[in-house]
XYZ file of C-alpha atoms in Angstrom:
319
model
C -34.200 40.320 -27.549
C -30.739 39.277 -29.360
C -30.382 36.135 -27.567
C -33.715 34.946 -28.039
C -33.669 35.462 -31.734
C -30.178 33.785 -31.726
C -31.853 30.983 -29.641
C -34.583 30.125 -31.974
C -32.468 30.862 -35.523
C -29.915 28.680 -34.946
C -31.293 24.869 -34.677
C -27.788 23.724 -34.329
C -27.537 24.627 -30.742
C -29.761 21.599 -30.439
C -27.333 19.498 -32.241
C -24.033 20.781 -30.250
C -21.356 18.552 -30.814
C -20.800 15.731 -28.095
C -17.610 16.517 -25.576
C -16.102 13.545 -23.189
C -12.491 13.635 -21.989
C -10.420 13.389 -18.871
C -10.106 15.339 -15.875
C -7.479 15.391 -13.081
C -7.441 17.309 -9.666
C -4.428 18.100 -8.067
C -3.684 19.869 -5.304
C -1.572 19.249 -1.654
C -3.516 16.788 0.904
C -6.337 17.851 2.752
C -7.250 20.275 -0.522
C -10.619 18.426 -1.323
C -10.118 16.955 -4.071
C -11.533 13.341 -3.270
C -14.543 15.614 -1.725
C -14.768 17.254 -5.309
C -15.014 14.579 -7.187
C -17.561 12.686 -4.795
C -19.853 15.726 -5.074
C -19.176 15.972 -9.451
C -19.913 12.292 -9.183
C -22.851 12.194 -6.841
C -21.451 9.238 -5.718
C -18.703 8.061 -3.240
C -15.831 6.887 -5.634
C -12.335 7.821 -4.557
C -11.071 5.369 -2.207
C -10.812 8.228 1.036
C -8.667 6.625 3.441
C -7.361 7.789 6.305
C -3.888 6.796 5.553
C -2.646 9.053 2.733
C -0.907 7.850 0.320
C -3.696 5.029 -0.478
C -4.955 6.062 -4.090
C -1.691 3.880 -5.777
C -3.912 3.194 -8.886
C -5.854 5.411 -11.084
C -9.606 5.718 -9.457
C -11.616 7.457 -11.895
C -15.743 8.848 -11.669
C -17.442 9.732 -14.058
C -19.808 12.484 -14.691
C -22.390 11.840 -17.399
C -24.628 14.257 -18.788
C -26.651 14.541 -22.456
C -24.199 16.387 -23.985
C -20.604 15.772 -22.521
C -18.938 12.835 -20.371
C -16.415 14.150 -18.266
C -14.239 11.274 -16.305
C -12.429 12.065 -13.031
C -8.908 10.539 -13.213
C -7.242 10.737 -9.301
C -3.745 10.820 -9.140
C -1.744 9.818 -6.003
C -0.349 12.990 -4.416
C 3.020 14.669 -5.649
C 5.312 15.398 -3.382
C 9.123 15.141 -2.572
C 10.237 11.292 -3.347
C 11.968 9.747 -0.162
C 12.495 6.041 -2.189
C 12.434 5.180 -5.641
C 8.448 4.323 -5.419
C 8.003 8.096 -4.122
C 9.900 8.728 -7.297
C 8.362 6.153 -9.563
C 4.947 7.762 -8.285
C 5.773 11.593 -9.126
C 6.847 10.051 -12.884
C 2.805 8.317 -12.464
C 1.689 11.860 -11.713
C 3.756 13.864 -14.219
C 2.477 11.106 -17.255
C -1.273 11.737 -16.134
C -1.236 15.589 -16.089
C 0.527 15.588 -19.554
C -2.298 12.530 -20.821
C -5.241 14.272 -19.338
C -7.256 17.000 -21.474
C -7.781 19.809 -18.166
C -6.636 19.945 -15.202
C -8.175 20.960 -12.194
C -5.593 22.943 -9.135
C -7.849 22.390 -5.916
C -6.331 25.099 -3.854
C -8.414 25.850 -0.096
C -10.023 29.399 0.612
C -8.737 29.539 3.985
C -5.759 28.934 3.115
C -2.843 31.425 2.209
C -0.738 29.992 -0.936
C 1.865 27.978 0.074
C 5.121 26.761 -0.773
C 3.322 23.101 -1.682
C 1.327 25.163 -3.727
C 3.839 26.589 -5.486
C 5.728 23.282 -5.909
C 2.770 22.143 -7.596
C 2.015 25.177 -10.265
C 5.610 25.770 -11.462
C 5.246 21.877 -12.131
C 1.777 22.311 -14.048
C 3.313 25.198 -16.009
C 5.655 23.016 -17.534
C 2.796 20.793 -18.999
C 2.042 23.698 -21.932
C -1.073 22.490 -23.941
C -3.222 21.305 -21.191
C -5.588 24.118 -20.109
C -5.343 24.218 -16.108
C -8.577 25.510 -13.884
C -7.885 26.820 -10.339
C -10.332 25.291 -8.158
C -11.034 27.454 -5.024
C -11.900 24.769 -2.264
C -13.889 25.216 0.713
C -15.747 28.617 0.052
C -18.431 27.952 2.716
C -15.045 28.523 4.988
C -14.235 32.416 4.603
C -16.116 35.919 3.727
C -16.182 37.079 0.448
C -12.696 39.890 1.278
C -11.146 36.756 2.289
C -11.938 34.875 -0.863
C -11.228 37.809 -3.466
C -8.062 38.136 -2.187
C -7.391 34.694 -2.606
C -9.082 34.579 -6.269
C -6.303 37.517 -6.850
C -3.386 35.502 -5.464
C -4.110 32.724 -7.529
C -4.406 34.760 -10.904
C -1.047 36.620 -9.708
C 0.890 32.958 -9.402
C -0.487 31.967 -12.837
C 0.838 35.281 -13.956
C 4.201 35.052 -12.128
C 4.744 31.590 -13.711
C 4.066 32.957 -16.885
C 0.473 31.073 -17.478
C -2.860 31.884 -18.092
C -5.741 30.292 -15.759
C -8.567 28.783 -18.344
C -10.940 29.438 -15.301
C -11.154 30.231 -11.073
C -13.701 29.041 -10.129
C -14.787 29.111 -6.205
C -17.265 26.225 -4.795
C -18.113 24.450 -1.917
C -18.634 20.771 -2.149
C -19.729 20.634 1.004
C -22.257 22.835 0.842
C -22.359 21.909 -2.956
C -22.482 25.429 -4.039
C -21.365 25.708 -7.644
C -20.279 22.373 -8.090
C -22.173 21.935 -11.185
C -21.046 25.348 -12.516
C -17.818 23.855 -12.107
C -18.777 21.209 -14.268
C -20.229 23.652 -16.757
C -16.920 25.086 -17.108
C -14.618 21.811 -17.457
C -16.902 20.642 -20.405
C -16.064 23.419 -22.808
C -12.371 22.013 -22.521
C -13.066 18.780 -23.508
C -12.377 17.391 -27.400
C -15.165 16.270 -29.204
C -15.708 12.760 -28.924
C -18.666 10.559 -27.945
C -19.323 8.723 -24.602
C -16.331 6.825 -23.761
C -18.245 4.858 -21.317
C -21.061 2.866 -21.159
C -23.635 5.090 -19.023
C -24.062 3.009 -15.922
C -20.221 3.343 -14.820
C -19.137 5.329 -12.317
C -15.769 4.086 -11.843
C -13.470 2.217 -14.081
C -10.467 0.857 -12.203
C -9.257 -2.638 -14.063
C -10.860 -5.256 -12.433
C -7.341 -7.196 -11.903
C -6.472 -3.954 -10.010
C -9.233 -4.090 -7.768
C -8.995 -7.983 -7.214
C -4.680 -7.356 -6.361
C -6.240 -4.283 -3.843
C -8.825 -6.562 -2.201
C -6.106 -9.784 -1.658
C -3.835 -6.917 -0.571
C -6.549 -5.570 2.140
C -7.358 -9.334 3.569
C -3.132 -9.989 4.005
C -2.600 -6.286 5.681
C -5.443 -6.785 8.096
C -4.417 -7.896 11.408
C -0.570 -7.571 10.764
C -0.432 -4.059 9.804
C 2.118 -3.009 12.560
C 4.409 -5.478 11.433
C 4.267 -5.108 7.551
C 2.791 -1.995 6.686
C 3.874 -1.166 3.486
C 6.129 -4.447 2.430
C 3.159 -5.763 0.427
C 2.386 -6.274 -2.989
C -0.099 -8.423 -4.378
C 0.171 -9.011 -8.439
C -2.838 -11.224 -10.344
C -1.262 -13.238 -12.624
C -3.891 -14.281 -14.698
C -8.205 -14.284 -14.520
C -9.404 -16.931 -16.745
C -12.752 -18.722 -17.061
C -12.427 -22.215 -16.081
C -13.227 -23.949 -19.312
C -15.720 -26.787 -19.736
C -18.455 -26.016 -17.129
C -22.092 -25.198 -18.341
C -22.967 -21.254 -19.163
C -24.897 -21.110 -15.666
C -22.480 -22.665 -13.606
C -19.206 -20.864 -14.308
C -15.988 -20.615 -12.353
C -13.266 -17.970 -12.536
C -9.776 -18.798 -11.703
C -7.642 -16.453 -10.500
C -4.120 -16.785 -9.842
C -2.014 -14.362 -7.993
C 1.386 -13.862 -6.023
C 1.407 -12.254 -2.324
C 4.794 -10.283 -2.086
C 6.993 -9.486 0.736
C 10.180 -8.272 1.222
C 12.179 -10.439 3.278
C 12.007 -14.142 4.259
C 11.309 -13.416 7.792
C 7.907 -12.316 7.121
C 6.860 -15.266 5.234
C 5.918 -16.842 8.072
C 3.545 -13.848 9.182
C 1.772 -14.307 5.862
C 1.016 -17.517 6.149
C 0.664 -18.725 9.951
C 1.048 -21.564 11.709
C 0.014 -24.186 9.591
C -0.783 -22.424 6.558
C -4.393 -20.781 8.818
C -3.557 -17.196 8.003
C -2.991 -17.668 4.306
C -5.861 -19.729 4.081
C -7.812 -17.116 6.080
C -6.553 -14.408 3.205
C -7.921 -16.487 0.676
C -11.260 -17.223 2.421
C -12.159 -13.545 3.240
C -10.945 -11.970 -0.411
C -12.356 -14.641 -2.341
C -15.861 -13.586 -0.528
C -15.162 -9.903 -1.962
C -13.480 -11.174 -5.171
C -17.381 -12.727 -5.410
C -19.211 -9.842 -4.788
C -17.133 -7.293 -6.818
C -17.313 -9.598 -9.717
C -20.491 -11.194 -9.488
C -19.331 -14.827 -10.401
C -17.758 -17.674 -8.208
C -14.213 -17.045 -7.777
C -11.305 -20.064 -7.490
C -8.474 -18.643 -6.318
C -4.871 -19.920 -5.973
C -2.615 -17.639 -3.584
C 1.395 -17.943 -3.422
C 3.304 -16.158 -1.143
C 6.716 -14.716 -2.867
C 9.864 -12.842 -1.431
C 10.727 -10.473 -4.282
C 14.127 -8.962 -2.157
C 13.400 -5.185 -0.988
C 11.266 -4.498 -4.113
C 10.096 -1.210 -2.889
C 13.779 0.096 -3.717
C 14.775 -2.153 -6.782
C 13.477 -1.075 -10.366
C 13.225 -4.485 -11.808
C 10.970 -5.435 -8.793
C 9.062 -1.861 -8.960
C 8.035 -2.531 -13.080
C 6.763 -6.373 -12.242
C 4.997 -5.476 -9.405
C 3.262 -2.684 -12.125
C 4.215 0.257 -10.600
């Protein structure tokens, strides 16, 4: 009987305050979090790739609901930097855990704690004041001994690294068991604040990001082999062409193609200019669609010497 009574005295339950913050999930490869956040979402967001290492940039979903907006915020991968980008990208995923308001560990049910894991929670308990949730991935995997002693091994680490777990919480996103219990749970965490986003978005990646990423797709397809990584693409500047009438407009977009080395120029471009111009042709089409306007777009090809090791190059090319 208490809780009913409770229920009906108190009519400002019906006026709870409105919640909307930031969410990260972290966790080694293969620990679901992309999967996670497509099944919180509802919607495919995170760019899943099969080459790791592709989410550079912040892709975010968001989760909206009457009485909270919780946004996904994806974070490339930590792990043990090899150049200075591998460095420069654990300082991207250090800034977002401390910026975030929870933080989700996605750790797999069938599989034991490992020294990645660990790696990654003696890092999260040095971020203090953010509350951290352990996720328990892939449920639908193991029997329920299996799982409890996993549940226990995760509240031991917490213990060991002298923190305190806000929640565990075990789901499948697969078989989408608890996923919106999980949701339940991260809302609680979040400030008070109303909607940060308008309610149609789902994700909310800068639009010059997504134009660089699209220029950067047309230039790596077909020459891959030969310059897999030694690309950069930076948008200058997206204006609106001034002077034309309101239903005729024209966005121009300027942006700089960047390799490495001289030699590969000529890979970018082609005989004759045909490959740039090809570039332009095909990401200009997607430019279109993405941004729902005719696009004018004015490519350069730049060397910017070995910029995935120098620092100056590493801050202009945004990273």
């Amino acid at each position: 009987m208490g809780a009913m009574s409770a229920r009906t005295s108190s009519p400002e339950t019906a006026e709870a305050p409105h919640r909307a913050g930031f969410a990260c999930f972290v966790g080694r490869p293969n620990a679901g979090k992309s999967t996670l956040t497509n099944a919180l979402v509802g919607q495919k967001v995170a760019i899943t790739s099969n080459r790791p290492q592709t989410t550079r940039h912040t892709v975010r979903g968001i989760v909206h609901r009457p009485e909270a907006q919780l946004i996904l915020v994806d974070t490339p991968g930590l792990h043990k930097p090899r150049t200075l980008l591998g460095e420069r990208l654990n300082d991207v995923v250090r800034t977002t855990w401390s910026e975030v308001d929870v933080i989700g560990f996605c750790l797999p049910a069938d599989q034991k704690l490992g020294p990645g894991d660990r790696f990654i929670a003696k890092e999260l308990a040095g971020i203090k004041k953010t509350p951290k949730v352990a996720v328990v991935t892939k449920t639908d995997l193991v029997d329920s001994k299996t799982l409890a002693e996993q549940l226990i091994a995760i509240d031991q680490l917490g213990k060991e690294l002298g923190f305190e777990w806000a929640e565990i919480v075990p789901v499948s996103a697969v078989g989408d068991q608890q996923v919106g219990l999980l949701a339940d749970l991260l809302v609680p965490l979040l400030p008070e604040s109303p909607p940060l986003y308008p309610e149609g978005d789902l994700t909310d990646e800068p639009e010059m990001v997504m134009v660089a990423e699209l220029i950067r797709e047309a230039a790596l397809e077909g020459v891959r082999d030969e310059l897999p990584h030694s690309i950069a693409v930076v948008v200058e500047e997206m204006l609106p062409r001034e002077d034309r009438p309101a239903d005729k407009p024209l966005l121009d977009i300027h942006a700089n193609v960047y390799i490495e080395r001289p030699s590969q120029k000529g890979i970018i471009i082609g005989p004759k200019g045909q490959r740039l111009k090809e570039v332009g042709t095909k990401s200009r089409k997607h430019i279109e669609a993405l941004l729902g306007t005719p696009v004018f777009l004015d490519l350069h090809v730049k060397v910017a010497k070995d910029w995935q090791r120098d620092p100056k190059q590493l801050r202009k090319l945004g990273f």
